[in-house]
Each structure stands twice: as structure tokens, then as C-alpha cells.
Amino acid sequence: MITLMTYAGPGEETSPVGRTGGLPLNSGDFSWPSCATCKGPMQFLAQLPLDDLGRHAGRGEVGGRGLLAVFMCQNDPGMCEEWDPTAGGNAAYVFPAEELPSPVRAPEEGATKLGEVSVFGYERVDSDDYYEASTGWAKRTGRPQREALGQLGGEPGWLQGEETPDCPSCGRLMDLAMQLEEGRHHETSANFGGGGCGYAFVCEDCAKAAFLWQS
């Protein structure tokens, strides 16, 4: 069974729901991440309440699981190894659920935000293959393929070889939290090399996250 993340309309840039774009939410003591190569501020890509993994994908209990936030450098695309989970060109965090979230102000300079906010809807599809599920959903609903924004949990649909990262704290393989398509419109979407996918992983026991993309 695949849980698709589909476009559920525009949203507020500070809403606490699963979405791409807008601003990240945190307790207020969070510093916007900078790229290890170019030193510029990263672009905020997406956030996911990890409770959604329980509510919509049947992955664990619901309640107090924190908020996943993903960033990637877009100041000089292709030059900062932003596709790699450990090179410093992207960043992923698990923010504690017990901390009351508030918006984090974006730096005034740099490519820090996507062109629009897209809220995730969730739809379970009886399939074992993510790509089969997303193309079938588009045909069945008559909606554009690009409105299939990715998948919640499950097994990664790799475009190249398998690259599941190890948790930097405990060393175990991390779990896929979400697979992201670039977005529904090329002018406002993320840049995963042109038609690529992003993959956000978590180790909830250690409150660690990782991100990478393939094209």
C-alpha cells in the first residue's frame, strides 16, 4: 500500500501542516542553516508533522512525534553538492513536538523560499510501487501528474541506486519519512536536477534526519 502526498491547495506560509514552501516552524532558538560550500543561506523545502506517518501511512503511534524540516542550498545550483546527505549542501532536522512552534524568519538575502506553498493531502493507493501508484492516481482522478507531490513513508522509489543513509548517532538505517517530487509548477518548484526526487529520512529514536536527491 502506497500513501501518496497530493496537492491539497495553497496554504499559509506558517501553517503547522505538512507542506512544501513557506517558512519553517520552531521554538525560536533555531538558526537558519547555511551551506558548507558557498556559506549562503539554504532554501526551505518542506515540513512534515511526523504524526502524519501514523495517521495516514500506518507507521507507528500518533502523538508527540515532532516536526521534520528540510532545507537545500540553491545559491549556485549544482556547485554545492546539494544532492548529498553529508556534504553540507542540504540540511534536515527533527524539531521536538513539545516545543511550541513559531515561524523562523528567513534571511533577507539568498534563495531561501520556494515560489509557493503547497499543502499535502494524503491518499492510500493499493500498489506496491510508488511510480505505478502516482501515475495510476493521475489517470483515475484526471488530475495533472505533477499534483502527485510524493509519498509519505513506505519504501523509496529510487531513480538511481539505493542510498538509504545510516543514522549518525546509532548507526542504524534510517526510515523514509517522505519522498518529494519537484512540485506542481516548474516556476515555483524545488530543483532536484530537473525531474528528480528528494528523499527525507528520519531516526525518530535519535531525533535525527537526513536528506538527499536523485535525478
PDB file of C-alpha atoms in Angstrom:
ATOM      1  CA  MET A   1       0.000   0.000   0.000  1.00  0.00           C
ATOM      2  CA  ILE A   2       1.360   3.426  -1.022  1.00  0.00           C
ATOM      3  CA  THR A   3       0.367   6.662   0.710  1.00  0.00           C
ATOM      4  CA  LEU A   4       0.579   9.421  -1.883  1.00  0.00           C
ATOM      5  CA  MET A   5       1.104  13.041  -0.938  1.00  0.00           C
ATOM      6  CA  THR A   6      -1.082  15.044  -3.298  1.00  0.00           C
ATOM      7  CA  TYR A   7      -1.607  18.746  -3.835  1.00  0.00           C
ATOM      8  CA  ALA A   8      -4.384  19.904  -1.495  1.00  0.00           C
ATOM      9  CA  GLY A   9      -4.269  23.578  -2.421  1.00  0.00           C
ATOM     10  CA  PRO A  10      -2.231  26.617  -1.392  1.00  0.00           C
ATOM     11  CA  GLY A  11      -1.526  27.242   2.263  1.00  0.00           C
ATOM     12  CA  GLU A  12      -0.301  29.865   4.673  1.00  0.00           C
ATOM     13  CA  GLU A  13       3.465  30.071   4.826  1.00  0.00           C
ATOM     14  CA  THR A  14       3.425  29.489   8.606  1.00  0.00           C
ATOM     15  CA  SER A  15       0.760  26.774   8.805  1.00  0.00           C
ATOM     16  CA  PRO A  16       1.627  23.755  11.031  1.00  0.00           C
ATOM     17  CA  VAL A  17       0.536  21.174   8.430  1.00  0.00           C
ATOM     18  CA  GLY A  18       2.605  19.077   6.024  1.00  0.00           C
ATOM     19  CA  ARG A  19       3.584  21.312   3.112  1.00  0.00           C
ATOM     20  CA  THR A  20       6.270  22.446   0.731  1.00  0.00           C
ATOM     21  CA  GLY A  21       7.315  26.082   0.788  1.00  0.00           C
ATOM     22  CA  GLY A  22       6.690  28.852   3.258  1.00  0.00           C
ATOM     23  CA  LEU A  23       8.656  29.188   6.475  1.00  0.00           C
ATOM     24  CA  PRO A  24       9.803  26.523   8.936  1.00  0.00           C
ATOM     25  CA  LEU A  25       8.350  26.382  12.431  1.00  0.00           C
ATOM     26  CA  ASN A  26      10.486  26.037  15.535  1.00  0.00           C
ATOM     27  CA  SER A  27      10.643  27.102  19.175  1.00  0.00           C
ATOM     28  CA  GLY A  28      12.521  30.297  18.327  1.00  0.00           C
ATOM     29  CA  ASP A  29      16.127  29.315  19.153  1.00  0.00           C
ATOM     30  CA  PHE A  30      16.810  27.876  15.704  1.00  0.00           C
ATOM     31  CA  SER A  31      19.359  29.428  13.335  1.00  0.00           C
ATOM     32  CA  TRP A  32      18.680  29.274   9.606  1.00  0.00           C
ATOM     33  CA  PRO A  33      21.161  26.779   8.078  1.00  0.00           C
ATOM     34  CA  SER A  34      23.985  27.856   5.779  1.00  0.00           C
ATOM     35  CA  CYS A  35      25.646  25.879   3.004  1.00  0.00           C
ATOM     36  CA  ALA A  36      29.027  24.391   3.904  1.00  0.00           C
ATOM     37  CA  THR A  37      30.420  25.222   0.431  1.00  0.00           C
ATOM     38  CA  CYS A  38      29.141  28.670  -0.528  1.00  0.00           C
ATOM     39  CA  LYS A  39      28.263  29.794   3.034  1.00  0.00           C
ATOM     40  CA  GLY A  40      24.958  31.235   1.817  1.00  0.00           C
ATOM     41  CA  PRO A  41      21.585  30.554   3.443  1.00  0.00           C
ATOM     42  CA  MET A  42      19.754  27.436   2.304  1.00  0.00           C
ATOM     43  CA  GLN A  43      16.288  27.250   0.764  1.00  0.00           C
ATOM     44  CA  PHE A  44      13.482  25.844   2.915  1.00  0.00           C
ATOM     45  CA  LEU A  45      11.827  22.997   1.004  1.00  0.00           C
ATOM     46  CA  ALA A  46       9.245  21.260   3.162  1.00  0.00           C
ATOM     47  CA  GLN A  47       7.991  20.312   6.586  1.00  0.00           C
ATOM     48  CA  LEU A  48       6.160  17.204   7.786  1.00  0.00           C
ATOM     49  CA  PRO A  49       4.491  16.576  11.161  1.00  0.00           C
ATOM     50  CA  LEU A  50       5.776  13.080  11.909  1.00  0.00           C
ATOM     51  CA  ASP A  51       2.401  12.219  13.452  1.00  0.00           C
ATOM     52  CA  ASP A  52       1.155  12.125   9.842  1.00  0.00           C
ATOM     53  CA  LEU A  53       3.145   8.910   9.411  1.00  0.00           C
ATOM     54  CA  GLY A  54       0.836   7.298  11.969  1.00  0.00           C
ATOM     55  CA  ARG A  55      -2.390   8.945  10.875  1.00  0.00           C
ATOM     56  CA  HIS A  56      -2.077   8.365   7.159  1.00  0.00           C
ATOM     57  CA  ALA A  57       0.597   5.736   6.499  1.00  0.00           C
ATOM     58  CA  GLY A  58       0.094   3.354   9.410  1.00  0.00           C
ATOM     59  CA  ARG A  59       3.648   3.896  10.626  1.00  0.00           C
ATOM     60  CA  GLY A  60       3.585   3.927  14.430  1.00  0.00           C
ATOM     61  CA  GLU A  61       1.535   5.740  17.017  1.00  0.00           C
ATOM     62  CA  VAL A  62       0.188   9.265  16.760  1.00  0.00           C
ATOM     63  CA  GLY A  63       1.170  11.926  19.262  1.00  0.00           C
ATOM     64  CA  GLY A  64       4.258  13.951  20.077  1.00  0.00           C
ATOM     65  CA  ARG A  65       6.492  12.733  17.260  1.00  0.00           C
ATOM     66  CA  GLY A  66       7.987  16.061  16.251  1.00  0.00           C
ATOM     67  CA  LEU A  67       8.275  18.035  13.038  1.00  0.00           C
ATOM     68  CA  LEU A  68      10.602  17.234  10.131  1.00  0.00           C
ATOM     69  CA  ALA A  69      12.060  20.224   8.256  1.00  0.00           C
ATOM     70  CA  VAL A  70      14.182  20.042   5.085  1.00  0.00           C
ATOM     71  CA  PHE A  71      16.494  22.659   3.542  1.00  0.00           C
ATOM     72  CA  MET A  72      18.766  22.720   0.472  1.00  0.00           C
ATOM     73  CA  CYS A  73      21.236  25.199  -0.983  1.00  0.00           C
ATOM     74  CA  GLN A  74      20.105  26.924  -4.187  1.00  0.00           C
ATOM     75  CA  ASN A  75      22.516  29.835  -4.297  1.00  0.00           C
ATOM     76  CA  ASP A  76      24.634  28.218  -7.027  1.00  0.00           C
ATOM     77  CA  PRO A  77      22.728  25.092  -8.128  1.00  0.00           C
ATOM     78  CA  GLY A  78      24.893  22.103  -8.923  1.00  0.00           C
ATOM     79  CA  MET A  79      28.042  23.510  -7.329  1.00  0.00           C
ATOM     80  CA  CYS A  80      27.410  22.786  -3.637  1.00  0.00           C
ATOM     81  CA  GLU A  81      26.743  19.017  -3.746  1.00  0.00           C
ATOM     82  CA  GLU A  82      23.232  19.704  -2.519  1.00  0.00           C
ATOM     83  CA  TRP A  83      22.134  16.193  -3.546  1.00  0.00           C
ATOM     84  CA  ASP A  84      24.435  14.516  -0.996  1.00  0.00           C
ATOM     85  CA  PRO A  85      23.207  13.765   2.549  1.00  0.00           C
ATOM     86  CA  THR A  86      26.559  14.520   4.222  1.00  0.00           C
ATOM     87  CA  ALA A  87      28.342  17.148   2.054  1.00  0.00           C
ATOM     88  CA  GLY A  88      26.736  20.144   3.771  1.00  0.00           C
ATOM     89  CA  GLY A  89      24.683  21.343   0.800  1.00  0.00           C
ATOM     90  CA  ASN A  90      21.406  20.413   2.455  1.00  0.00           C
ATOM     91  CA  ALA A  91      20.070  20.008   5.988  1.00  0.00           C
ATOM     92  CA  ALA A  92      17.242  18.126   7.675  1.00  0.00           C
ATOM     93  CA  TYR A  93      16.023  18.401  11.254  1.00  0.00           C
ATOM     94  CA  VAL A  94      13.547  16.822  13.646  1.00  0.00           C
ATOM     95  CA  PHE A  95      12.135  19.549  15.875  1.00  0.00           C
ATOM     96  CA  PRO A  96      10.670  18.370  19.210  1.00  0.00           C
ATOM     97  CA  ALA A  97       6.888  18.290  19.388  1.00  0.00           C
ATOM     98  CA  GLU A  98       6.778  19.650  22.933  1.00  0.00           C
ATOM     99  CA  GLU A  99       8.219  22.975  21.832  1.00  0.00           C
ATOM    100  CA  LEU A 100       5.518  25.408  20.767  1.00  0.00           C
ATOM    101  CA  PRO A 101       6.224  26.183  17.096  1.00  0.00           C
ATOM    102  CA  SER A 102       6.624  29.680  15.769  1.00  0.00           C
ATOM    103  CA  PRO A 103       7.822  30.861  12.346  1.00  0.00           C
ATOM    104  CA  VAL A 104      11.539  31.264  11.761  1.00  0.00           C
ATOM    105  CA  ARG A 105      12.361  34.443   9.873  1.00  0.00           C
ATOM    106  CA  ALA A 106      14.187  33.843   6.587  1.00  0.00           C
ATOM    107  CA  PRO A 107      17.439  35.711   5.845  1.00  0.00           C
ATOM    108  CA  GLU A 108      16.927  38.764   3.666  1.00  0.00           C
ATOM    109  CA  GLU A 109      19.419  37.638   1.015  1.00  0.00           C
ATOM    110  CA  GLY A 110      19.773  34.381  -0.882  1.00  0.00           C
ATOM    111  CA  ALA A 111      17.381  31.841  -2.405  1.00  0.00           C
ATOM    112  CA  THR A 112      15.614  30.932   0.838  1.00  0.00           C
ATOM    113  CA  LYS A 113      11.977  30.159  -0.103  1.00  0.00           C
ATOM    114  CA  LEU A 114      10.077  28.292  -2.809  1.00  0.00           C
ATOM    115  CA  GLY A 115       7.737  30.209  -5.074  1.00  0.00           C
ATOM    116  CA  GLU A 116       4.545  28.914  -3.450  1.00  0.00           C
ATOM    117  CA  VAL A 117       3.167  26.957  -0.507  1.00  0.00           C
ATOM    118  CA  SER A 118       1.593  23.603  -1.371  1.00  0.00           C
ATOM    119  CA  VAL A 119      -0.299  21.690   1.320  1.00  0.00           C
ATOM    120  CA  PHE A 120      -0.124  17.893   1.372  1.00  0.00           C
ATOM    121  CA  GLY A 121      -3.224  15.772   1.030  1.00  0.00           C
ATOM    122  CA  TYR A 122      -2.880  12.041   1.619  1.00  0.00           C
ATOM    123  CA  GLU A 123      -4.388   9.188  -0.365  1.00  0.00           C
ATOM    124  CA  ARG A 124      -3.826   5.473   0.125  1.00  0.00           C
ATOM    125  CA  VAL A 125      -3.362   3.548  -3.116  1.00  0.00           C
ATOM    126  CA  ASP A 126      -3.394  -0.233  -3.396  1.00  0.00           C
ATOM    127  CA  SER A 127       0.011  -0.690  -5.029  1.00  0.00           C
ATOM    128  CA  ASP A 128       3.495  -1.842  -4.094  1.00  0.00           C
ATOM    129  CA  ASP A 129       5.221   0.602  -6.431  1.00  0.00           C
ATOM    130  CA  TYR A 130       5.311   4.351  -5.874  1.00  0.00           C
ATOM    131  CA  TYR A 131       5.566   5.307  -9.554  1.00  0.00           C
ATOM    132  CA  GLU A 132       2.772   2.952 -10.539  1.00  0.00           C
ATOM    133  CA  ALA A 133       0.644   4.421  -7.749  1.00  0.00           C
ATOM    134  CA  SER A 134       1.245   8.049  -8.733  1.00  0.00           C
ATOM    135  CA  THR A 135       0.623   7.549 -12.452  1.00  0.00           C
ATOM    136  CA  GLY A 136      -2.463   5.472 -11.714  1.00  0.00           C
ATOM    137  CA  TRP A 137      -3.775   8.161  -9.367  1.00  0.00           C
ATOM    138  CA  ALA A 138      -3.407  10.822 -12.070  1.00  0.00           C
ATOM    139  CA  LYS A 139      -5.258   8.692 -14.631  1.00  0.00           C
ATOM    140  CA  ARG A 140      -8.028   7.751 -12.200  1.00  0.00           C
ATOM    141  CA  THR A 141      -8.663  11.274 -10.917  1.00  0.00           C
ATOM    142  CA  GLY A 142      -7.969  13.193 -14.138  1.00  0.00           C
ATOM    143  CA  ARG A 143      -5.596  15.451 -12.233  1.00  0.00           C
ATOM    144  CA  PRO A 144      -2.162  16.513 -13.539  1.00  0.00           C
ATOM    145  CA  GLN A 145       0.654  14.110 -12.772  1.00  0.00           C
ATOM    146  CA  ARG A 146       2.618  16.966 -11.186  1.00  0.00           C
ATOM    147  CA  GLU A 147      -0.044  17.259  -8.469  1.00  0.00           C
ATOM    148  CA  ALA A 148       1.239  13.976  -7.085  1.00  0.00           C
ATOM    149  CA  LEU A 149       3.798  15.613  -4.787  1.00  0.00           C
ATOM    150  CA  GLY A 150       5.415  12.444  -3.454  1.00  0.00           C
ATOM    151  CA  GLN A 151       4.818   9.675  -0.954  1.00  0.00           C
ATOM    152  CA  LEU A 152       4.502   9.504   2.806  1.00  0.00           C
ATOM    153  CA  GLY A 153       6.665   6.824   4.409  1.00  0.00           C
ATOM    154  CA  GLY A 154       6.911   3.478   2.657  1.00  0.00           C
ATOM    155  CA  GLU A 155       9.845   2.294   0.585  1.00  0.00           C
ATOM    156  CA  PRO A 156      11.830   4.779  -1.523  1.00  0.00           C
ATOM    157  CA  GLY A 157      11.242   4.743  -5.256  1.00  0.00           C
ATOM    158  CA  TRP A 158      14.882   5.185  -6.196  1.00  0.00           C
ATOM    159  CA  LEU A 159      15.745   6.760  -9.543  1.00  0.00           C
ATOM    160  CA  GLN A 160      19.312   5.526  -9.284  1.00  0.00           C
ATOM    161  CA  GLY A 161      20.878   3.095  -6.815  1.00  0.00           C
ATOM    162  CA  GLU A 162      19.746   2.556  -3.228  1.00  0.00           C
ATOM    163  CA  GLU A 163      21.162   5.238  -0.893  1.00  0.00           C
ATOM    164  CA  THR A 164      19.380   4.824   2.440  1.00  0.00           C
ATOM    165  CA  PRO A 165      21.513   6.738   4.973  1.00  0.00           C
ATOM    166  CA  ASP A 166      22.677   5.477   8.353  1.00  0.00           C
ATOM    167  CA  CYS A 167      21.723   7.403  11.479  1.00  0.00           C
ATOM    168  CA  PRO A 168      24.787   9.435  12.547  1.00  0.00           C
ATOM    169  CA  SER A 169      24.006   8.681  16.208  1.00  0.00           C
ATOM    170  CA  CYS A 170      23.062   4.986  16.430  1.00  0.00           C
ATOM    171  CA  GLY A 171      24.304   3.735  13.040  1.00  0.00           C
ATOM    172  CA  ARG A 172      21.032   2.057  12.048  1.00  0.00           C
ATOM    173  CA  LEU A 173      19.427   2.537   8.649  1.00  0.00           C
ATOM    174  CA  MET A 174      17.040   5.476   8.740  1.00  0.00           C
ATOM    175  CA  ASP A 175      13.356   5.275   7.777  1.00  0.00           C
ATOM    176  CA  LEU A 176      11.878   7.121   4.811  1.00  0.00           C
ATOM    177  CA  ALA A 177       9.594   9.887   6.061  1.00  0.00           C
ATOM    178  CA  MET A 178       8.703  11.337   2.676  1.00  0.00           C
ATOM    179  CA  GLN A 179       9.715  11.221  -0.960  1.00  0.00           C
ATOM    180  CA  LEU A 180       9.300  14.565  -2.697  1.00  0.00           C
ATOM    181  CA  GLU A 181       8.663  15.378  -6.313  1.00  0.00           C
ATOM    182  CA  GLU A 182       9.916  18.751  -7.507  1.00  0.00           C
ATOM    183  CA  GLY A 183       6.438  20.311  -7.429  1.00  0.00           C
ATOM    184  CA  ARG A 184       3.388  21.095  -9.487  1.00  0.00           C
ATOM    185  CA  HIS A 185       4.807  24.026 -11.484  1.00  0.00           C
ATOM    186  CA  HIS A 186       8.339  24.440 -12.784  1.00  0.00           C
ATOM    187  CA  GLU A 187       8.469  28.140 -11.880  1.00  0.00           C
ATOM    188  CA  THR A 188       7.786  27.536  -8.189  1.00  0.00           C
ATOM    189  CA  SER A 189       9.118  24.024  -7.615  1.00  0.00           C
ATOM    190  CA  ALA A 190      12.205  22.605  -5.956  1.00  0.00           C
ATOM    191  CA  ASN A 191      15.269  21.816  -8.057  1.00  0.00           C
ATOM    192  CA  PHE A 192      16.194  18.138  -7.954  1.00  0.00           C
ATOM    193  CA  GLY A 193      18.216  18.207 -11.142  1.00  0.00           C
ATOM    194  CA  GLY A 194      15.209  18.511 -13.446  1.00  0.00           C
ATOM    195  CA  GLY A 195      12.628  15.776 -12.922  1.00  0.00           C
ATOM    196  CA  GLY A 196      14.353  14.248  -9.912  1.00  0.00           C
ATOM    197  CA  CYS A 197      13.071  13.240  -6.473  1.00  0.00           C
ATOM    198  CA  GLY A 198      14.091  14.196  -2.958  1.00  0.00           C
ATOM    199  CA  TYR A 199      14.191  11.681  -0.097  1.00  0.00           C
ATOM    200  CA  ALA A 200      13.876  12.702   3.558  1.00  0.00           C
ATOM    201  CA  PHE A 201      14.755  10.106   6.214  1.00  0.00           C
ATOM    202  CA  VAL A 202      14.434  10.066   9.987  1.00  0.00           C
ATOM    203  CA  CYS A 203      15.644   8.119  13.007  1.00  0.00           C
ATOM    204  CA  GLU A 204      12.968   9.082  15.498  1.00  0.00           C
ATOM    205  CA  ASP A 205      14.710   7.359  18.426  1.00  0.00           C
ATOM    206  CA  CYS A 206      17.697   9.657  17.984  1.00  0.00           C
ATOM    207  CA  ALA A 207      15.738  12.687  16.658  1.00  0.00           C
ATOM    208  CA  LYS A 208      17.960  12.774  13.561  1.00  0.00           C
ATOM    209  CA  ALA A 209      17.063  13.408   9.923  1.00  0.00           C
ATOM    210  CA  ALA A 210      18.823  13.269   6.552  1.00  0.00           C
ATOM    211  CA  PHE A 211      18.026  14.394   3.021  1.00  0.00           C
ATOM    212  CA  LEU A 212      19.285  13.566  -0.475  1.00  0.00           C
ATOM    213  CA  TRP A 213      18.017  13.662  -4.030  1.00  0.00           C
ATOM    214  CA  GLN A 214      18.456  11.734  -7.243  1.00  0.00           C
ATOM    215  CA  SER A 215      17.634  12.527 -10.854  1.00  0.00           C
TER     216      SER A 215
END
